[in-house]
Structures are given as structure tokens and as C-alpha cells.
């Protein structure tokens, strides 16, 4: 609760000092918007976690020449609970491990154990629910997570 008050105070202070905008990163958009409800938020842009197609695109851009298409497709499926930030960390680590001589399967398995997904299924569902009710600009892509095995 104290961290929330600190965040609200920080945002208010930046706006009072004349900031044109404030960028906040969260995996709890509903909580953040309810917290910021007392502020005169004119515009909000929400970038949801990457869906499978977006993850495939990022993986292909970062690991082209390191992994074959099948490995990249499998990696996109395995990273559903990853934010874009952790997905890029994972890809960097896989690339570095392969440059050190690990085979692709070993590099992927090792990197997945070192950089786990950073979103819980509850957070993924919260993000999906938020996107459905959001009254601002949604950027990026997200697919429904209605039949997730967990």
C-alpha cells in the first residue's frame, strides 16, 4: 500500500513539474488504472504482453541464423507467460549461449531455466480483461487466453 502511495505521489509530482507524460510499466493494469483514477489522465496507451505471433516475430528477429524455424516456433509456444522485456532477455541469453558453443536445444533449455516467464496466468487474464474494458489506445497484439492449460 505504501508503494502505491509513493507511486501516485511520484506521478503527481512529475505532472505538477510540467511533465508532458509519464510512462509506467505494469503487469497489473487494472490496479494501476484504479490507483491513477484520481489523476486527470487524458490519454493512456496500453501495450499488452506479446501474443504468440508477436513472440514469433521477436524471436525470429533476434535469433535468425541461430535457430531453425521449428525451434523458433516451439520457443514462441513455450513463452506465453513472458513479457516483451523477459522475452528479449531470453533471446539474448540463447544467442550468447550458442555463440559459446552450446547446441540450440541445450541453449534453449538452459536459458528457459535462467530466465523464467515473468507473468502469472492471473496477470495474463488481468491484462486480457483490461484490454476488453480499456478506454484508450491499445498498441501491440494479444490473443485470447481462454483455453490455457495451467
PDB file of C-alpha atoms in Angstrom:
ATOM      1  CA  UNK A   1       0.000   0.000   0.000  1.00  0.00           C
ATOM      2  CA  UNK A   2       2.850   2.380   0.816  1.00  0.00           C
ATOM      3  CA  UNK A   3       4.459   1.684  -2.557  1.00  0.00           C
ATOM      4  CA  UNK A   4       1.164   2.611  -4.244  1.00  0.00           C
ATOM      5  CA  UNK A   5       1.043   5.939  -2.368  1.00  0.00           C
ATOM      6  CA  UNK A   6       4.662   6.561  -3.347  1.00  0.00           C
ATOM      7  CA  UNK A   7       3.885   5.826  -6.994  1.00  0.00           C
ATOM      8  CA  UNK A   8       0.844   8.087  -7.008  1.00  0.00           C
ATOM      9  CA  UNK A   9       2.847  10.866  -5.331  1.00  0.00           C
ATOM     10  CA  UNK A  10       5.680  10.445  -7.856  1.00  0.00           C
ATOM     11  CA  UNK A  11       3.304  10.652 -10.819  1.00  0.00           C
ATOM     12  CA  UNK A  12       1.524  13.703  -9.355  1.00  0.00           C
ATOM     13  CA  UNK A  13       4.879  15.386  -8.739  1.00  0.00           C
ATOM     14  CA  UNK A  14       6.072  14.793 -12.308  1.00  0.00           C
ATOM     15  CA  UNK A  15       2.825  16.147 -13.740  1.00  0.00           C
ATOM     16  CA  UNK A  16       2.998  19.185 -11.432  1.00  0.00           C
ATOM     17  CA  UNK A  17       6.557  19.852 -12.595  1.00  0.00           C
ATOM     18  CA  UNK A  18       5.259  20.040 -16.145  1.00  0.00           C
ATOM     19  CA  UNK A  19       5.917  16.556 -17.498  1.00  0.00           C
ATOM     20  CA  UNK A  20       4.050  16.043 -20.749  1.00  0.00           C
ATOM     21  CA  UNK A  21       3.533  12.413 -19.856  1.00  0.00           C
ATOM     22  CA  UNK A  22       4.520   9.639 -17.537  1.00  0.00           C
ATOM     23  CA  UNK A  23       5.333   6.117 -18.661  1.00  0.00           C
ATOM     24  CA  UNK A  24       4.592   3.288 -16.254  1.00  0.00           C
ATOM     25  CA  UNK A  25       5.226  -0.402 -16.805  1.00  0.00           C
ATOM     26  CA  UNK A  26       2.957  -2.898 -15.098  1.00  0.00           C
ATOM     27  CA  UNK A  27       1.568  -6.403 -15.309  1.00  0.00           C
ATOM     28  CA  UNK A  28      -1.375  -5.186 -13.202  1.00  0.00           C
ATOM     29  CA  UNK A  29      -3.096  -2.605 -15.433  1.00  0.00           C
ATOM     30  CA  UNK A  30      -6.446  -2.766 -13.600  1.00  0.00           C
ATOM     31  CA  UNK A  31      -4.790  -1.960 -10.262  1.00  0.00           C
ATOM     32  CA  UNK A  32      -2.727   0.795 -11.828  1.00  0.00           C
ATOM     33  CA  UNK A  33      -5.707   2.462 -13.504  1.00  0.00           C
ATOM     34  CA  UNK A  34      -7.769   2.330 -10.301  1.00  0.00           C
ATOM     35  CA  UNK A  35      -4.834   3.866  -8.426  1.00  0.00           C
ATOM     36  CA  UNK A  36      -4.424   6.593 -11.030  1.00  0.00           C
ATOM     37  CA  UNK A  37      -8.174   7.252 -11.114  1.00  0.00           C
ATOM     38  CA  UNK A  38      -7.743  10.434  -9.061  1.00  0.00           C
ATOM     39  CA  UNK A  39      -5.380  11.899 -11.673  1.00  0.00           C
ATOM     40  CA  UNK A  40      -6.534  13.788 -14.769  1.00  0.00           C
ATOM     41  CA  UNK A  41      -5.437  11.078 -17.200  1.00  0.00           C
ATOM     42  CA  UNK A  42      -6.336  12.330 -20.674  1.00  0.00           C
ATOM     43  CA  UNK A  43      -4.724   9.561 -22.670  1.00  0.00           C
ATOM     44  CA  UNK A  44      -3.370   6.167 -21.849  1.00  0.00           C
ATOM     45  CA  UNK A  45      -1.601   3.784 -24.161  1.00  0.00           C
ATOM     46  CA  UNK A  46      -1.541   0.143 -23.202  1.00  0.00           C
ATOM     47  CA  UNK A  47       0.879  -2.329 -24.741  1.00  0.00           C
ATOM     48  CA  UNK A  48      -0.257  -5.833 -23.806  1.00  0.00           C
ATOM     49  CA  UNK A  49       2.097  -8.778 -23.407  1.00  0.00           C
ATOM     50  CA  UNK A  50       3.070 -10.204 -26.793  1.00  0.00           C
ATOM     51  CA  UNK A  51       0.774 -12.895 -28.196  1.00  0.00           C
ATOM     52  CA  UNK A  52       2.219 -15.945 -29.955  1.00  0.00           C
ATOM     53  CA  UNK A  53       2.528 -14.226 -33.344  1.00  0.00           C
ATOM     54  CA  UNK A  54       4.296 -11.238 -31.785  1.00  0.00           C
ATOM     55  CA  UNK A  55       6.620 -13.577 -29.858  1.00  0.00           C
ATOM     56  CA  UNK A  56       7.422 -15.447 -33.097  1.00  0.00           C
ATOM     57  CA  UNK A  57       8.278 -12.143 -34.761  1.00  0.00           C
ATOM     58  CA  UNK A  58      10.581 -11.045 -31.905  1.00  0.00           C
ATOM     59  CA  UNK A  59      12.247 -14.465 -31.732  1.00  0.00           C
ATOM     60  CA  UNK A  60      12.816 -14.536 -35.499  1.00  0.00           C
ATOM     61  CA  UNK A  61      14.314 -11.027 -35.436  1.00  0.00           C
ATOM     62  CA  UNK A  62      16.631 -11.820 -32.539  1.00  0.00           C
ATOM     63  CA  UNK A  63      17.584 -15.423 -33.290  1.00  0.00           C
ATOM     64  CA  UNK A  64      17.571 -15.583 -37.086  1.00  0.00           C
ATOM     65  CA  UNK A  65      20.625 -17.567 -38.127  1.00  0.00           C
ATOM     66  CA  UNK A  66      20.874 -19.225 -34.703  1.00  0.00           C
ATOM     67  CA  UNK A  67      17.695 -21.348 -34.571  1.00  0.00           C
ATOM     68  CA  UNK A  68      15.775 -23.175 -37.274  1.00  0.00           C
ATOM     69  CA  UNK A  69      12.124 -22.323 -37.948  1.00  0.00           C
ATOM     70  CA  UNK A  70      10.806 -25.285 -35.940  1.00  0.00           C
ATOM     71  CA  UNK A  71      12.839 -24.308 -32.870  1.00  0.00           C
ATOM     72  CA  UNK A  72      11.651 -20.703 -33.137  1.00  0.00           C
ATOM     73  CA  UNK A  73       8.008 -21.842 -33.418  1.00  0.00           C
ATOM     74  CA  UNK A  74       8.419 -24.091 -30.355  1.00  0.00           C
ATOM     75  CA  UNK A  75      10.068 -21.293 -28.395  1.00  0.00           C
ATOM     76  CA  UNK A  76       7.166 -18.949 -29.206  1.00  0.00           C
ATOM     77  CA  UNK A  77       4.733 -21.524 -27.791  1.00  0.00           C
ATOM     78  CA  UNK A  78       6.847 -22.037 -24.653  1.00  0.00           C
ATOM     79  CA  UNK A  79       6.995 -18.330 -23.809  1.00  0.00           C
ATOM     80  CA  UNK A  80       3.316 -17.472 -23.324  1.00  0.00           C
ATOM     81  CA  UNK A  81       3.940 -16.138 -19.802  1.00  0.00           C
ATOM     82  CA  UNK A  82       6.755 -13.805 -20.912  1.00  0.00           C
ATOM     83  CA  UNK A  83       6.632 -10.041 -21.094  1.00  0.00           C
ATOM     84  CA  UNK A  84       8.443  -8.452 -24.008  1.00  0.00           C
ATOM     85  CA  UNK A  85      11.258  -7.474 -21.630  1.00  0.00           C
ATOM     86  CA  UNK A  86      11.867 -11.056 -20.463  1.00  0.00           C
ATOM     87  CA  UNK A  87      11.434 -12.461 -23.963  1.00  0.00           C
ATOM     88  CA  UNK A  88      14.241 -10.233 -25.237  1.00  0.00           C
ATOM     89  CA  UNK A  89      16.419 -11.218 -22.256  1.00  0.00           C
ATOM     90  CA  UNK A  90      15.739 -14.870 -23.069  1.00  0.00           C
ATOM     91  CA  UNK A  91      16.640 -14.430 -26.742  1.00  0.00           C
ATOM     92  CA  UNK A  92      19.856 -12.582 -25.862  1.00  0.00           C
ATOM     93  CA  UNK A  93      20.834 -15.389 -23.499  1.00  0.00           C
ATOM     94  CA  UNK A  94      20.085 -18.113 -26.067  1.00  0.00           C
ATOM     95  CA  UNK A  95      22.164 -16.285 -28.673  1.00  0.00           C
ATOM     96  CA  UNK A  96      25.055 -15.831 -26.222  1.00  0.00           C
ATOM     97  CA  UNK A  97      24.969 -19.490 -25.193  1.00  0.00           C
ATOM     98  CA  UNK A  98      25.003 -20.618 -28.815  1.00  0.00           C
ATOM     99  CA  UNK A  99      27.923 -18.296 -29.555  1.00  0.00           C
ATOM    100  CA  UNK A 100      29.760 -20.061 -26.726  1.00  0.00           C
ATOM    101  CA  UNK A 101      29.189 -23.391 -28.481  1.00  0.00           C
ATOM    102  CA  UNK A 102      26.002 -24.862 -26.989  1.00  0.00           C
ATOM    103  CA  UNK A 103      23.656 -26.635 -29.390  1.00  0.00           C
ATOM    104  CA  UNK A 104      20.271 -24.990 -29.875  1.00  0.00           C
ATOM    105  CA  UNK A 105      18.324 -27.461 -27.687  1.00  0.00           C
ATOM    106  CA  UNK A 106      20.815 -27.059 -24.833  1.00  0.00           C
ATOM    107  CA  UNK A 107      20.913 -23.278 -25.169  1.00  0.00           C
ATOM    108  CA  UNK A 108      17.101 -23.025 -25.137  1.00  0.00           C
ATOM    109  CA  UNK A 109      16.672 -25.351 -22.144  1.00  0.00           C
ATOM    110  CA  UNK A 110      19.389 -23.596 -20.169  1.00  0.00           C
ATOM    111  CA  UNK A 111      18.101 -20.107 -20.982  1.00  0.00           C
ATOM    112  CA  UNK A 112      14.494 -21.042 -20.123  1.00  0.00           C
ATOM    113  CA  UNK A 113      15.645 -22.185 -16.683  1.00  0.00           C
ATOM    114  CA  UNK A 114      17.622 -18.960 -16.143  1.00  0.00           C
ATOM    115  CA  UNK A 115      15.007 -16.521 -17.472  1.00  0.00           C
ATOM    116  CA  UNK A 116      11.581 -17.784 -16.435  1.00  0.00           C
ATOM    117  CA  UNK A 117       8.310 -16.254 -17.531  1.00  0.00           C
ATOM    118  CA  UNK A 118       7.526 -13.178 -15.500  1.00  0.00           C
ATOM    119  CA  UNK A 119       3.737 -13.172 -15.874  1.00  0.00           C
ATOM    120  CA  UNK A 120       1.410 -15.441 -13.931  1.00  0.00           C
ATOM    121  CA  UNK A 121      -1.711 -16.779 -15.634  1.00  0.00           C
ATOM    122  CA  UNK A 122      -3.704 -14.459 -13.379  1.00  0.00           C
ATOM    123  CA  UNK A 123      -1.739 -11.485 -14.715  1.00  0.00           C
ATOM    124  CA  UNK A 124      -2.260 -12.632 -18.306  1.00  0.00           C
ATOM    125  CA  UNK A 125      -6.006 -12.900 -17.671  1.00  0.00           C
ATOM    126  CA  UNK A 126      -5.998  -9.492 -15.927  1.00  0.00           C
ATOM    127  CA  UNK A 127      -4.286  -7.956 -18.947  1.00  0.00           C
ATOM    128  CA  UNK A 128      -6.852  -9.565 -21.256  1.00  0.00           C
ATOM    129  CA  UNK A 129      -9.729  -8.289 -19.122  1.00  0.00           C
ATOM    130  CA  UNK A 130      -8.170  -4.826 -19.051  1.00  0.00           C
ATOM    131  CA  UNK A 131      -7.829  -4.717 -22.850  1.00  0.00           C
ATOM    132  CA  UNK A 132     -11.541  -5.538 -23.196  1.00  0.00           C
ATOM    133  CA  UNK A 133     -12.543  -2.593 -20.978  1.00  0.00           C
ATOM    134  CA  UNK A 134      -9.779  -0.119 -21.815  1.00  0.00           C
ATOM    135  CA  UNK A 135     -10.858   3.338 -22.987  1.00  0.00           C
ATOM    136  CA  UNK A 136      -7.565   4.387 -24.538  1.00  0.00           C
ATOM    137  CA  UNK A 137      -5.203   3.281 -27.270  1.00  0.00           C
ATOM    138  CA  UNK A 138      -4.125  -0.358 -27.272  1.00  0.00           C
ATOM    139  CA  UNK A 139      -0.838  -0.959 -29.038  1.00  0.00           C
ATOM    140  CA  UNK A 140       0.662  -4.319 -29.894  1.00  0.00           C
ATOM    141  CA  UNK A 141      -1.188  -7.578 -30.182  1.00  0.00           C
ATOM    142  CA  UNK A 142      -2.796 -10.002 -27.777  1.00  0.00           C
ATOM    143  CA  UNK A 143      -4.806 -13.121 -28.403  1.00  0.00           C
ATOM    144  CA  UNK A 144      -7.478 -14.602 -26.186  1.00  0.00           C
ATOM    145  CA  UNK A 145      -6.165 -16.819 -23.411  1.00  0.00           C
ATOM    146  CA  UNK A 146      -9.441 -18.608 -22.807  1.00  0.00           C
ATOM    147  CA  UNK A 147      -8.263 -22.202 -23.023  1.00  0.00           C
ATOM    148  CA  UNK A 148      -4.927 -22.113 -21.237  1.00  0.00           C
ATOM    149  CA  UNK A 149      -3.710 -25.257 -19.554  1.00  0.00           C
ATOM    150  CA  UNK A 150      -2.045 -24.469 -16.304  1.00  0.00           C
TER     151      UNK A 150
END
